mmCIF file of C-alpha atoms in Angstrom:
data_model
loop_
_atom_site.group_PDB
_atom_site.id
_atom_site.type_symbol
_atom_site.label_atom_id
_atom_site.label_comp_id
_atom_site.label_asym_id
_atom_site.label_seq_id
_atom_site.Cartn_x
_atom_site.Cartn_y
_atom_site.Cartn_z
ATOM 1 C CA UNK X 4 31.028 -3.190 53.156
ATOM 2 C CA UNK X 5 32.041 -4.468 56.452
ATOM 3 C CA UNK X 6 28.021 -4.812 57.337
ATOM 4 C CA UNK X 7 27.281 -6.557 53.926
ATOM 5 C CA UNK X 8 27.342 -10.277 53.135
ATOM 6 C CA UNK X 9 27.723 -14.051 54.960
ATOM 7 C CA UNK X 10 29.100 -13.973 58.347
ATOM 8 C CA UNK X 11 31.213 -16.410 57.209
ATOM 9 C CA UNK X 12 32.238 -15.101 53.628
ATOM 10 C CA UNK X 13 34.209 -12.141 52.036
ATOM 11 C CA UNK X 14 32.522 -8.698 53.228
ATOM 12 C CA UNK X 15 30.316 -7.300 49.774
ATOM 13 C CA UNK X 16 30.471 -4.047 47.915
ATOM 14 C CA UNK X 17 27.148 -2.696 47.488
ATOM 15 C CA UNK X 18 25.731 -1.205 44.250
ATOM 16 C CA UNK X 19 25.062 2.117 43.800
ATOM 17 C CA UNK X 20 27.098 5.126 45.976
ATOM 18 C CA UNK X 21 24.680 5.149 49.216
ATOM 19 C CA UNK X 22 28.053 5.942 51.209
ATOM 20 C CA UNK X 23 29.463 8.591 49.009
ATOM 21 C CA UNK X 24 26.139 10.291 49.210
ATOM 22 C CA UNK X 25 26.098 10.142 52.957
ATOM 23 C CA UNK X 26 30.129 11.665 52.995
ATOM 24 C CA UNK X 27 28.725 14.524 50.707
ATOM 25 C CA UNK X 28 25.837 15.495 53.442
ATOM 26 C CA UNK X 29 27.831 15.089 56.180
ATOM 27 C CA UNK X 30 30.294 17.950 55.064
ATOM 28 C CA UNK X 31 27.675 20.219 55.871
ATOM 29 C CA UNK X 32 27.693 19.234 59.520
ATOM 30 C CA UNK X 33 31.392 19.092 59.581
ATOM 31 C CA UNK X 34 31.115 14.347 60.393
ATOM 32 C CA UNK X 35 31.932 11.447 58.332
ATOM 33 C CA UNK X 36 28.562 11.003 56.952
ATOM 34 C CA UNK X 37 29.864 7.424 55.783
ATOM 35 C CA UNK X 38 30.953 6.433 59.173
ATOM 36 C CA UNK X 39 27.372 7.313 60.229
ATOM 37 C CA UNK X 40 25.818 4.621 58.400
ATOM 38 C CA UNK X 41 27.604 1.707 60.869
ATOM 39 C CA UNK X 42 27.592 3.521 64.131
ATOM 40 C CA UNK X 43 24.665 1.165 65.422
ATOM 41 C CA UNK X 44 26.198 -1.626 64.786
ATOM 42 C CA UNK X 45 29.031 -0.167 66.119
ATOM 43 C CA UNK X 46 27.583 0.020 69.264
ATOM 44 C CA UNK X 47 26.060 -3.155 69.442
ATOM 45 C CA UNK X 48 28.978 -5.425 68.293
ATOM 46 C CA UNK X 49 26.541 -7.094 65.423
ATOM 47 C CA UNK X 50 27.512 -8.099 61.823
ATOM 48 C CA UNK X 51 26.743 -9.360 58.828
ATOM 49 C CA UNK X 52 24.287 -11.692 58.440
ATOM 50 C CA UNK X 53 23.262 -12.157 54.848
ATOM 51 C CA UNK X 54 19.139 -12.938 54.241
ATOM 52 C CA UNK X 55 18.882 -11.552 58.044
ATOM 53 C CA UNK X 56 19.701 -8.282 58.654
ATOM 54 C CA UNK X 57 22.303 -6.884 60.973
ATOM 55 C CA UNK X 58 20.059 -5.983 63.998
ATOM 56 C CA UNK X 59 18.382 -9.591 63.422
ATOM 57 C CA UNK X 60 14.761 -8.480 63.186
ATOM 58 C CA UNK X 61 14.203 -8.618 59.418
ATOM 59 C CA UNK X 62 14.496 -11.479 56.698
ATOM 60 C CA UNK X 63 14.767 -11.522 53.146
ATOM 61 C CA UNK X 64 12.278 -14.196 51.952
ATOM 62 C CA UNK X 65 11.749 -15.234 48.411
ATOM 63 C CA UNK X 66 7.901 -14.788 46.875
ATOM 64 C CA UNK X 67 6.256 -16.587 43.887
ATOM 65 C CA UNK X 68 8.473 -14.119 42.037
ATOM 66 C CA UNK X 69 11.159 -12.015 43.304
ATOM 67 C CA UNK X 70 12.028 -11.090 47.400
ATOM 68 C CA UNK X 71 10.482 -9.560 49.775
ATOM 69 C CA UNK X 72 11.998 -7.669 53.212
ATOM 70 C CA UNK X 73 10.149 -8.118 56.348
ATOM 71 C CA UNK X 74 10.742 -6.702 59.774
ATOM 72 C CA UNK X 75 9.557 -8.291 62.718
ATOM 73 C CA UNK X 76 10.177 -5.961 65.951
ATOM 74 C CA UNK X 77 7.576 -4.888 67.494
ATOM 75 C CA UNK X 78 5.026 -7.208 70.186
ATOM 76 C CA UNK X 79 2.654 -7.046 67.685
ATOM 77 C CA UNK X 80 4.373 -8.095 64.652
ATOM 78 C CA UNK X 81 4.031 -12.236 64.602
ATOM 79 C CA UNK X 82 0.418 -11.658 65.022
ATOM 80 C CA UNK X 83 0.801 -9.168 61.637
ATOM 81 C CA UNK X 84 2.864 -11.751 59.807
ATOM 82 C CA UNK X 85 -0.155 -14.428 60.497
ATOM 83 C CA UNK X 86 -2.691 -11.969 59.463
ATOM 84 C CA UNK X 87 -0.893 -11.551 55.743
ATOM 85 C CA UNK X 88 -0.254 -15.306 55.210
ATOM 86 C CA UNK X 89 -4.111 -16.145 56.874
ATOM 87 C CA UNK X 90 -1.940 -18.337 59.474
ATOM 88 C CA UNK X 91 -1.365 -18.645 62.976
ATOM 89 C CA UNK X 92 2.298 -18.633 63.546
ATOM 90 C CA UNK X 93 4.453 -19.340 67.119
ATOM 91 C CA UNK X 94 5.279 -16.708 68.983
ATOM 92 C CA UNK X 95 8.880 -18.256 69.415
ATOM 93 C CA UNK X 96 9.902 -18.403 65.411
ATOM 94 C CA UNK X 97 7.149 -17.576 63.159
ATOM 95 C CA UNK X 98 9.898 -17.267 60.343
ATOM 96 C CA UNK X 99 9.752 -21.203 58.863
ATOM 97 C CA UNK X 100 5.892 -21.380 58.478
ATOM 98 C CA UNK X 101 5.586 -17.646 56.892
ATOM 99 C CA UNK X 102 8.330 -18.075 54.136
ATOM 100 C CA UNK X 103 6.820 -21.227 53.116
ATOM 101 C CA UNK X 104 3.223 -19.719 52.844
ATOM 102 C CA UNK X 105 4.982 -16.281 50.991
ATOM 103 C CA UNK X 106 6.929 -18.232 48.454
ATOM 104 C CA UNK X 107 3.735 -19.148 46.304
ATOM 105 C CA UNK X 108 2.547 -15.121 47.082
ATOM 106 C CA UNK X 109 2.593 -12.465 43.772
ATOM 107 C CA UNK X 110 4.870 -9.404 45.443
ATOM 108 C CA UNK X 111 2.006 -7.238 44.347
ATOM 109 C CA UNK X 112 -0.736 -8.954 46.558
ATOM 110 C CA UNK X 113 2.252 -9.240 49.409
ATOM 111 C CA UNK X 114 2.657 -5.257 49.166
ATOM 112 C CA UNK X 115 -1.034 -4.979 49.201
ATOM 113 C CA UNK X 116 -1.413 -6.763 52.260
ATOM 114 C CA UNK X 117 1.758 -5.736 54.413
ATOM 115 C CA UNK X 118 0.107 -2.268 53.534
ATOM 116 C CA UNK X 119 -3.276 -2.631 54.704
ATOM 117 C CA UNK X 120 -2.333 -4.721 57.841
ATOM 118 C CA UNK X 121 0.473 -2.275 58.657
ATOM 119 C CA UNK X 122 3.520 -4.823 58.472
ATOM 120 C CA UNK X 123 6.975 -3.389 57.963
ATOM 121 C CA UNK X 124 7.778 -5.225 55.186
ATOM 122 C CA UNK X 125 7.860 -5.027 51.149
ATOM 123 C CA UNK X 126 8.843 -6.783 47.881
ATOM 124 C CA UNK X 127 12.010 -5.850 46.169
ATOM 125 C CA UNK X 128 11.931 -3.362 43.604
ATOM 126 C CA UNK X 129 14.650 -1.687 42.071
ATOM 127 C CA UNK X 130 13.437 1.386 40.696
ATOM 128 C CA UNK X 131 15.882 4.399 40.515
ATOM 129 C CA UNK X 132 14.388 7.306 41.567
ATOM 130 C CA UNK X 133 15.072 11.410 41.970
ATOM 131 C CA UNK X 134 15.655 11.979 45.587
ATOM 132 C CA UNK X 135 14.928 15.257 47.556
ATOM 133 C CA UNK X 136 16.877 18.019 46.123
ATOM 134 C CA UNK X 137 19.744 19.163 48.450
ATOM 135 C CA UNK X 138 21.296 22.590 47.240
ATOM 136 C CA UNK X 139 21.316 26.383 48.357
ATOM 137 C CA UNK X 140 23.138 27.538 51.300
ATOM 138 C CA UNK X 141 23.511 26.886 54.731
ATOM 139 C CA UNK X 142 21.328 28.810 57.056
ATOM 140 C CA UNK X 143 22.260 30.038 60.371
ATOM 141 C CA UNK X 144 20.581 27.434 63.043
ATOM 142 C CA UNK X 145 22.272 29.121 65.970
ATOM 143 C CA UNK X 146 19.462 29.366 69.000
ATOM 144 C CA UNK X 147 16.468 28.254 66.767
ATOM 145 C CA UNK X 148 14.026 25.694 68.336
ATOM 146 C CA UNK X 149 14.015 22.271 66.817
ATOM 147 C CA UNK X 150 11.041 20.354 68.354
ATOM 148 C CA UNK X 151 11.044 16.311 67.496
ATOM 149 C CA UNK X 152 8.447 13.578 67.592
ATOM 150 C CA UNK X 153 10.843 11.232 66.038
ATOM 151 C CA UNK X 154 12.345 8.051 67.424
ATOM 152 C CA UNK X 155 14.590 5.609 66.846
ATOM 153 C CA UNK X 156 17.114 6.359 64.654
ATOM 154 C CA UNK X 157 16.637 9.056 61.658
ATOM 155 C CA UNK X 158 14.802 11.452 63.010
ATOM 156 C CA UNK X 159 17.063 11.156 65.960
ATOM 157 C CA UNK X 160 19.960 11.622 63.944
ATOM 158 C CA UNK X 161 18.209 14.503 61.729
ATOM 159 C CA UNK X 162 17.653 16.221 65.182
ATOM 160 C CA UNK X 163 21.410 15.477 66.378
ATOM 161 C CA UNK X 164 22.388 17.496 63.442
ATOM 162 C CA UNK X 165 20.975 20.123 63.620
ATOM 163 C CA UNK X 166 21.935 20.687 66.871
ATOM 164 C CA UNK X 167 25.446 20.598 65.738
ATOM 165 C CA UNK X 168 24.702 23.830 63.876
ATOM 166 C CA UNK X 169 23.364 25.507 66.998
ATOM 167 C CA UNK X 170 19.820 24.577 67.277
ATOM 168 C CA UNK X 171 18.534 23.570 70.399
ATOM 169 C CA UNK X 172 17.004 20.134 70.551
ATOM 170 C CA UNK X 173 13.318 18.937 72.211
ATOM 171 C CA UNK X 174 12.285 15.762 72.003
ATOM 172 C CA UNK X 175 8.942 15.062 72.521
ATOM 173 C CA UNK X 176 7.785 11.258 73.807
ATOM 174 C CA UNK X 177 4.254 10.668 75.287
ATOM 175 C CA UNK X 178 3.805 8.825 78.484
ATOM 176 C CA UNK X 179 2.102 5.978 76.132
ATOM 177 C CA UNK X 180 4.732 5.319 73.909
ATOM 178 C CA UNK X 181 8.364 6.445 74.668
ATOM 179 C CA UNK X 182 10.920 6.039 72.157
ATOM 180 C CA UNK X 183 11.409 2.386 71.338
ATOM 181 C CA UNK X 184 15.239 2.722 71.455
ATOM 182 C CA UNK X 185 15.080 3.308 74.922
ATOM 183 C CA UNK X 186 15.033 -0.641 75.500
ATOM 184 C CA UNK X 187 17.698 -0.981 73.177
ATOM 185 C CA UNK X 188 21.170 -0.504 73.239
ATOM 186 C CA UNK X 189 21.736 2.169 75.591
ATOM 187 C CA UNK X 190 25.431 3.754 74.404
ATOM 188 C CA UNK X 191 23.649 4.721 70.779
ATOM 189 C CA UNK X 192 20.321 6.172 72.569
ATOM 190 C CA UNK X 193 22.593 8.554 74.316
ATOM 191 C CA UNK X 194 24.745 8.995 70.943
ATOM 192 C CA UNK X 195 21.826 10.246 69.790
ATOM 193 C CA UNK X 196 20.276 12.308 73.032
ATOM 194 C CA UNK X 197 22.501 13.454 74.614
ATOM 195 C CA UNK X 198 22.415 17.082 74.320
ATOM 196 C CA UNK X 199 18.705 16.704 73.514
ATOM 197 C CA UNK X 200 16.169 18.647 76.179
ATOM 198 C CA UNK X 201 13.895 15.903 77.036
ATOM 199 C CA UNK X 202 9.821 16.813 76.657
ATOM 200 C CA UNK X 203 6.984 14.290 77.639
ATOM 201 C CA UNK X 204 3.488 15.329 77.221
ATOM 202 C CA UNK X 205 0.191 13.792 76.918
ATOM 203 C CA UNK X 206 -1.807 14.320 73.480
ATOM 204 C CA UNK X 207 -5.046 14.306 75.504
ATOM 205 C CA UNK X 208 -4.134 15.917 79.045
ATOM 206 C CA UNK X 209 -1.299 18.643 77.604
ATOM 207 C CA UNK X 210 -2.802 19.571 74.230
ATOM 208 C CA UNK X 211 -2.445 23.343 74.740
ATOM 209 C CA UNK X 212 1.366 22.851 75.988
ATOM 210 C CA UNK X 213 1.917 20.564 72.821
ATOM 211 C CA UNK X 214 0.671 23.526 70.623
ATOM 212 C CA UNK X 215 2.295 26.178 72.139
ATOM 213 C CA UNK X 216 5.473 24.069 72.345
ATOM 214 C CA UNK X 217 5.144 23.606 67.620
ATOM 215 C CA UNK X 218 4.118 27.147 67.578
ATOM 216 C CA UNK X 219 7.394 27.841 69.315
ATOM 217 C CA UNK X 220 9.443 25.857 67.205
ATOM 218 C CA UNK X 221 11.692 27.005 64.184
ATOM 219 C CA UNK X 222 11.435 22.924 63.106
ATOM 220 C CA UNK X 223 9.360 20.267 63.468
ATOM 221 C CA UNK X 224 10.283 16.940 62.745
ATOM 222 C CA UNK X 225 7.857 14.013 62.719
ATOM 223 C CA UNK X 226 8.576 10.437 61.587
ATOM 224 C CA UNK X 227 5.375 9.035 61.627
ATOM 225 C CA UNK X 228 2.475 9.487 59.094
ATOM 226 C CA UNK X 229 0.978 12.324 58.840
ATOM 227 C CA UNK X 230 -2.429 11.424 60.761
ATOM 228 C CA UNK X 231 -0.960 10.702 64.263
ATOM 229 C CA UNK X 232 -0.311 13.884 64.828
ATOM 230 C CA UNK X 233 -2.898 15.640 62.963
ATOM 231 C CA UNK X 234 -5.453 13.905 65.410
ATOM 232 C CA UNK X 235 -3.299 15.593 68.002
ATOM 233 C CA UNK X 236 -4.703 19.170 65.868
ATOM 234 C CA UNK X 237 -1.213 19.603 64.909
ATOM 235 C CA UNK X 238 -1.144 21.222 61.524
ATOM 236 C CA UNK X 239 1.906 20.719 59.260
ATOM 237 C CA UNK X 240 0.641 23.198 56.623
ATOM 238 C CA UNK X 241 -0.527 26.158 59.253
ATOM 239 C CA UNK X 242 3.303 25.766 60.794
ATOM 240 C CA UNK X 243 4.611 26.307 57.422
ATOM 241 C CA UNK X 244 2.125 29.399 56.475
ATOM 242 C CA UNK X 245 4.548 31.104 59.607
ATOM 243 C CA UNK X 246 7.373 30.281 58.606
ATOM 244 C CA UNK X 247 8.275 27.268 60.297
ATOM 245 C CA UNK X 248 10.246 24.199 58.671
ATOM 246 C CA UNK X 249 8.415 20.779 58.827
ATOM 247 C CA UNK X 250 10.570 17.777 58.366
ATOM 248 C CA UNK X 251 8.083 14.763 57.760
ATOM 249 C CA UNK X 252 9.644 11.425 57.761
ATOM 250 C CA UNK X 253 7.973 8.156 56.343
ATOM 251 C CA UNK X 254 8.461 5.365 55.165
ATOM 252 C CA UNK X 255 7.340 6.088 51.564
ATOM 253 C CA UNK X 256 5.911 9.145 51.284
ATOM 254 C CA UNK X 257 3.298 11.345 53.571
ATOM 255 C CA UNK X 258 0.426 10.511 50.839
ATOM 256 C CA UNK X 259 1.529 6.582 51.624
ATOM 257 C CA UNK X 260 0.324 4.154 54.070
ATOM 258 C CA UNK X 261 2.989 2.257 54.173
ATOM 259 C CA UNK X 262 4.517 1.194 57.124
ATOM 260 C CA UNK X 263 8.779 0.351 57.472
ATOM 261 C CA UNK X 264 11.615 1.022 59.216
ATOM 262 C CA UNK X 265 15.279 0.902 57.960
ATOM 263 C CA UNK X 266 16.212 -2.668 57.033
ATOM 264 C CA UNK X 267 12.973 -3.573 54.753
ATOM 265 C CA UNK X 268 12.768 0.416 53.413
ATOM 266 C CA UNK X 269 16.332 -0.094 52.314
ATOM 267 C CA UNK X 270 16.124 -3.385 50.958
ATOM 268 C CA UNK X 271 12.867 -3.315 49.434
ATOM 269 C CA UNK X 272 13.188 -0.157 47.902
ATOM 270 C CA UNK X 273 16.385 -1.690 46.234
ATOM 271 C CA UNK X 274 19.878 -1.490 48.256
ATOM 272 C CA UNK X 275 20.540 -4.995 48.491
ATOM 273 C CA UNK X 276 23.949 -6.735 47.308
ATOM 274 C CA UNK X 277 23.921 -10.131 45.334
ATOM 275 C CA UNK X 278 25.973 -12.949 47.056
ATOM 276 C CA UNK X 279 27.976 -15.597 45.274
ATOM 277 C CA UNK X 280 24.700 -17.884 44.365
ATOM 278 C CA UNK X 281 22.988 -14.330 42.827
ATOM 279 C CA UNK X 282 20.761 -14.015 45.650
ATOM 280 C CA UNK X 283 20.067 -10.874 47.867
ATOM 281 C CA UNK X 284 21.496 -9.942 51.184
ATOM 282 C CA UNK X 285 21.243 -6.704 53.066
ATOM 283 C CA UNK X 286 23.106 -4.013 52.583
ATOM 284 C CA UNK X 287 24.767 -2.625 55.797
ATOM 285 C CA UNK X 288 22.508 -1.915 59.034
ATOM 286 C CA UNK X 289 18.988 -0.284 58.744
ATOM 287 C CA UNK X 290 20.771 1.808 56.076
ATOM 288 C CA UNK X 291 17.853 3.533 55.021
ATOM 289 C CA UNK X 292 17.492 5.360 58.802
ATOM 290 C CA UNK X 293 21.063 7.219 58.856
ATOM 291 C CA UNK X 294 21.024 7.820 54.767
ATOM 292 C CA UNK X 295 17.439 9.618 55.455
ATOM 293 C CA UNK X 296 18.444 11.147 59.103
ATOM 294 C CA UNK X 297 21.457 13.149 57.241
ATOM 295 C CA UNK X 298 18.651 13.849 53.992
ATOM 296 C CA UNK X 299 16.516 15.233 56.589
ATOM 297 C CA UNK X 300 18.844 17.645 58.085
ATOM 298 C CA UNK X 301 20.318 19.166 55.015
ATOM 299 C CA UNK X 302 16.734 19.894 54.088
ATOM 300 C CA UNK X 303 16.417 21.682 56.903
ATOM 301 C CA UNK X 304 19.651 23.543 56.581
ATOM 302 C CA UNK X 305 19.169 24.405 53.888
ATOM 303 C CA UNK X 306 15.867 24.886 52.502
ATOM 304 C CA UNK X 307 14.035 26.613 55.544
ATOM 305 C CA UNK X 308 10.405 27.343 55.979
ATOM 306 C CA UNK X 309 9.070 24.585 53.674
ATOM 307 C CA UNK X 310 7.088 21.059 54.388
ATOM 308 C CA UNK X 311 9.634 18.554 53.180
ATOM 309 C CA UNK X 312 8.336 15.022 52.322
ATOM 310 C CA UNK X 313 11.022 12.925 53.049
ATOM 311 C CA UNK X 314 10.058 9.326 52.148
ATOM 312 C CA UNK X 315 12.953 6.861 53.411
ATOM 313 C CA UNK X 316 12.554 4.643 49.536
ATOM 314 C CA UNK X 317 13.472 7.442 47.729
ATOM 315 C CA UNK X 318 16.184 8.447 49.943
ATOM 316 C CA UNK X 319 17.802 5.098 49.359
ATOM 317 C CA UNK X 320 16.282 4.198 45.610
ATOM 318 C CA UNK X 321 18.016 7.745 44.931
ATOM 319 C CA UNK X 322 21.566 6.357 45.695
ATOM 320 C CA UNK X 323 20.723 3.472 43.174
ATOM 321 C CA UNK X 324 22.922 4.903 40.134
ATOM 322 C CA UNK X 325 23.405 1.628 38.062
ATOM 323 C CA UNK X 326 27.235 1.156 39.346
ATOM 324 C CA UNK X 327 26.933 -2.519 40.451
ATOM 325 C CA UNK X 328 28.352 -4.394 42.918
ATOM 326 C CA UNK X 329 30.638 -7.491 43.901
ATOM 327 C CA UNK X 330 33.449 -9.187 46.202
ATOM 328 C CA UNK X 331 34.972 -6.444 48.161
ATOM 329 C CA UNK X 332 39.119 -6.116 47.171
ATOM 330 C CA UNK X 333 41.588 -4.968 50.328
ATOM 331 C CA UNK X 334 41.322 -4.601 53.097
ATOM 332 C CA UNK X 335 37.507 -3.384 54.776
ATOM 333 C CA UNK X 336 37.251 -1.183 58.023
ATOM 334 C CA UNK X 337 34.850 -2.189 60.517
ATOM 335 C CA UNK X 338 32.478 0.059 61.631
ATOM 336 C CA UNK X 339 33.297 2.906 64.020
ATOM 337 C CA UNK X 340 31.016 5.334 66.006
ATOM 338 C CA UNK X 341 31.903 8.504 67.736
ATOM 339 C CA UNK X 342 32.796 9.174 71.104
ATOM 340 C CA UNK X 343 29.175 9.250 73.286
ATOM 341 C CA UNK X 344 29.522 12.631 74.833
ATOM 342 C CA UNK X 345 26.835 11.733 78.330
ATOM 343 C CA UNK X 346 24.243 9.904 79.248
ATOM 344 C CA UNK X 347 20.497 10.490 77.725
ATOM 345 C CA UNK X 348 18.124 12.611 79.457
ATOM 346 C CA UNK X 349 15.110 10.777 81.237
ATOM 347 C CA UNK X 350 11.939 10.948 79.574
ATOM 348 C CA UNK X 351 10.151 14.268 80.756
ATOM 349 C CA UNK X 352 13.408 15.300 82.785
ATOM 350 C CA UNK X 353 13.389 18.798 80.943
ATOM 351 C CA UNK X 354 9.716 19.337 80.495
ATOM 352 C CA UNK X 355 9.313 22.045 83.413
ATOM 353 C CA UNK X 356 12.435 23.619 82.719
ATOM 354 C CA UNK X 357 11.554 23.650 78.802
ATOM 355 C CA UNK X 358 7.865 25.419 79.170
ATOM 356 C CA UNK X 359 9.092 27.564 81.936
ATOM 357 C CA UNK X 360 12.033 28.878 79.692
ATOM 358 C CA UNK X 361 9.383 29.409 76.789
ATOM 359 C CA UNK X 362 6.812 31.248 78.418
ATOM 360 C CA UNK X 363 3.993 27.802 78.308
ATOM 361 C CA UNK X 364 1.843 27.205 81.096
ATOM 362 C CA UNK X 365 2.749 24.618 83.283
ATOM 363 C CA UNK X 366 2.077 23.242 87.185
ATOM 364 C CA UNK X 367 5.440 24.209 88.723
#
């Protein structure tokens, strides 16, 4: 609640029972799995912001009919949002001239686009749907190898997790594209890190080190879609067929194309509060990564040795129960994160040690 609303306005209950779902999966890793959901912002001293979301890279934007959510992060991402609207925007606040050419936009042919061009963005649609099943019991994690290709924040998290049930953590980054949280707040990369064992490898140069580093591993988790890494010859299905546990994370599904991360996934898929004047504002802070980081991991705790296809919009259009919304009453707690127990590892800082301790070939 504290993360939903104006800045300058009472804080806003959201619908549906996102944080009671998130308490329920956090049991099984012995954490508040509500207090997860604000731990970034935590960290980074930001708040609510209404029709801009709490890390300040995404807008809700109305179309010819309905909203849309629309992130804007990455270098490349102005030069997207020109693409879709057949514009070119400034560099230095692209945001005026794209909602004006959006607003006369059909959220159909907006989806369509954002799709094709790969834009983290998509219209509003509130469609309840059955999330990934959670149920059987815990399985002993103690020593297994959990190898991640995930950044950011819910594979992260997922990772964290598991760890806290006694697997050990490697995180794999390429020297091409390191994690992307790296140049962000540095307190809730090493939240997040560090007791990870920090892996870099090149796709091209290190191909039989990557394999022999997922044949080695109990679970794989990748948050990306499914064709980066099989053009790295990485097979999800083969892993399974011995026994591993694949944790694929995307934004809607590993037979999607869609591109998101957790502010437009969230809203679009959904999770958004009303305001006083009935329009939308964002629900909390990239709520869709932590909601689908804690999804993840009770997958993986408890269904073993399967391919789960963990699409972030269900995750969150799963929370979306009918109970509505409104003014929050009482007192509302900020958020809170937990203590940060070391620094991160540098990328590659474990990569000898890691290959060496498994038996893979490497220069010494």
């Amino acid at each position: 609640m504290a993360l939903t609303g104006h800045p300058d306005d009472t804080p806003l209950t959201p619908p549906g029972r996102a944080a009671s779902v998130a308490r329920e999966l956090g049991e099984l890793f012995d954490v508040d799995g509500a207090a997860l959901l604000g731990e970034r912002a935590a960290s980074t001293g930001r708040g609510r912001a209404g029709r801009v979301s709490v890390g300040g890279s995404c807008r809700l934007l109305p179309l010819a009919s309905g909203w849309a959510a629309v992130s804007c992060a990455r270098a490349g991402d102005v030069a997207l949002l020109g693409a879709l609207v057949e514009d070119t925007l400034p560099d230095a606040d692209p945001w005026g001239t794209f909602a004006a050419a959006v607003r006369v936009m059909g959220p159909d042919t907006f989806d369509e686009r954002a799709t094709l061009l790969g834009l983290p963005a998509g219209s509003v649609r509130a469609e309840p749907l059955a999330g990934p099943a959670v149920d059987g019991p815990p399985h002993d994690l103690t020593g297994r190898l959990v190898v991640s290709f995930g950044a950011l924040w819910a594979a992260p998290l997922c990772a964290q997790l598991l760890a806290r049930r006694g697997a050990m953590v490697v995180t794999v980054e390429t020297p091409a594209r390191p994690d992307g949280a790296r140049r962000g707040t540095p307190r809730f990369h090493a939240l997040l890190h560090a007791h990870d064992r920090a892996v870099q490898l090149d796709p091209d140069t290190h191909r039989d080190a990557l394999h022999a580093l997922v044949r080695a591993a109990d679970v794989v988790i990748e948050a990306s879609r499914p064709r980066a890494l099989r053009a790295w010859g990485l097979d999800a299905d083969a892993e399974v067929a011995r026994g591993a546990t694949w944790i694929s994370i995307t934004a809607a599904g590993r037979s999607s194309d869609r591109v998101g991360f957790g502010d437009d996934v969230a809203a679009s898929a959904g999770l958004v509060a009303v305001d006083a004047d009935g329009l939308p504002v964002f629900v909390g802070d990239a709520i869709a990564d932590p909601l689908t980081g804690l999804t993840a991991a009770a997958l993986a705790l408890t269904a073993p040795g399967r391919l789960h296809d963990v699409a972030m919009s269900r995750v969150v259009a799963a929370t979306l129960d009918g109970t509505p919304g409104g003014p929050a009453t009482g007192p509302v707690a900020p958020p809170r994160t937990r203590p940060v127990p070391g620094p991160a590892p540098a990328p590659g800082a474990d990569t000898a040690a890691v290959m060496h301790e498994l038996g893979i070939p490497w220069p010494s």
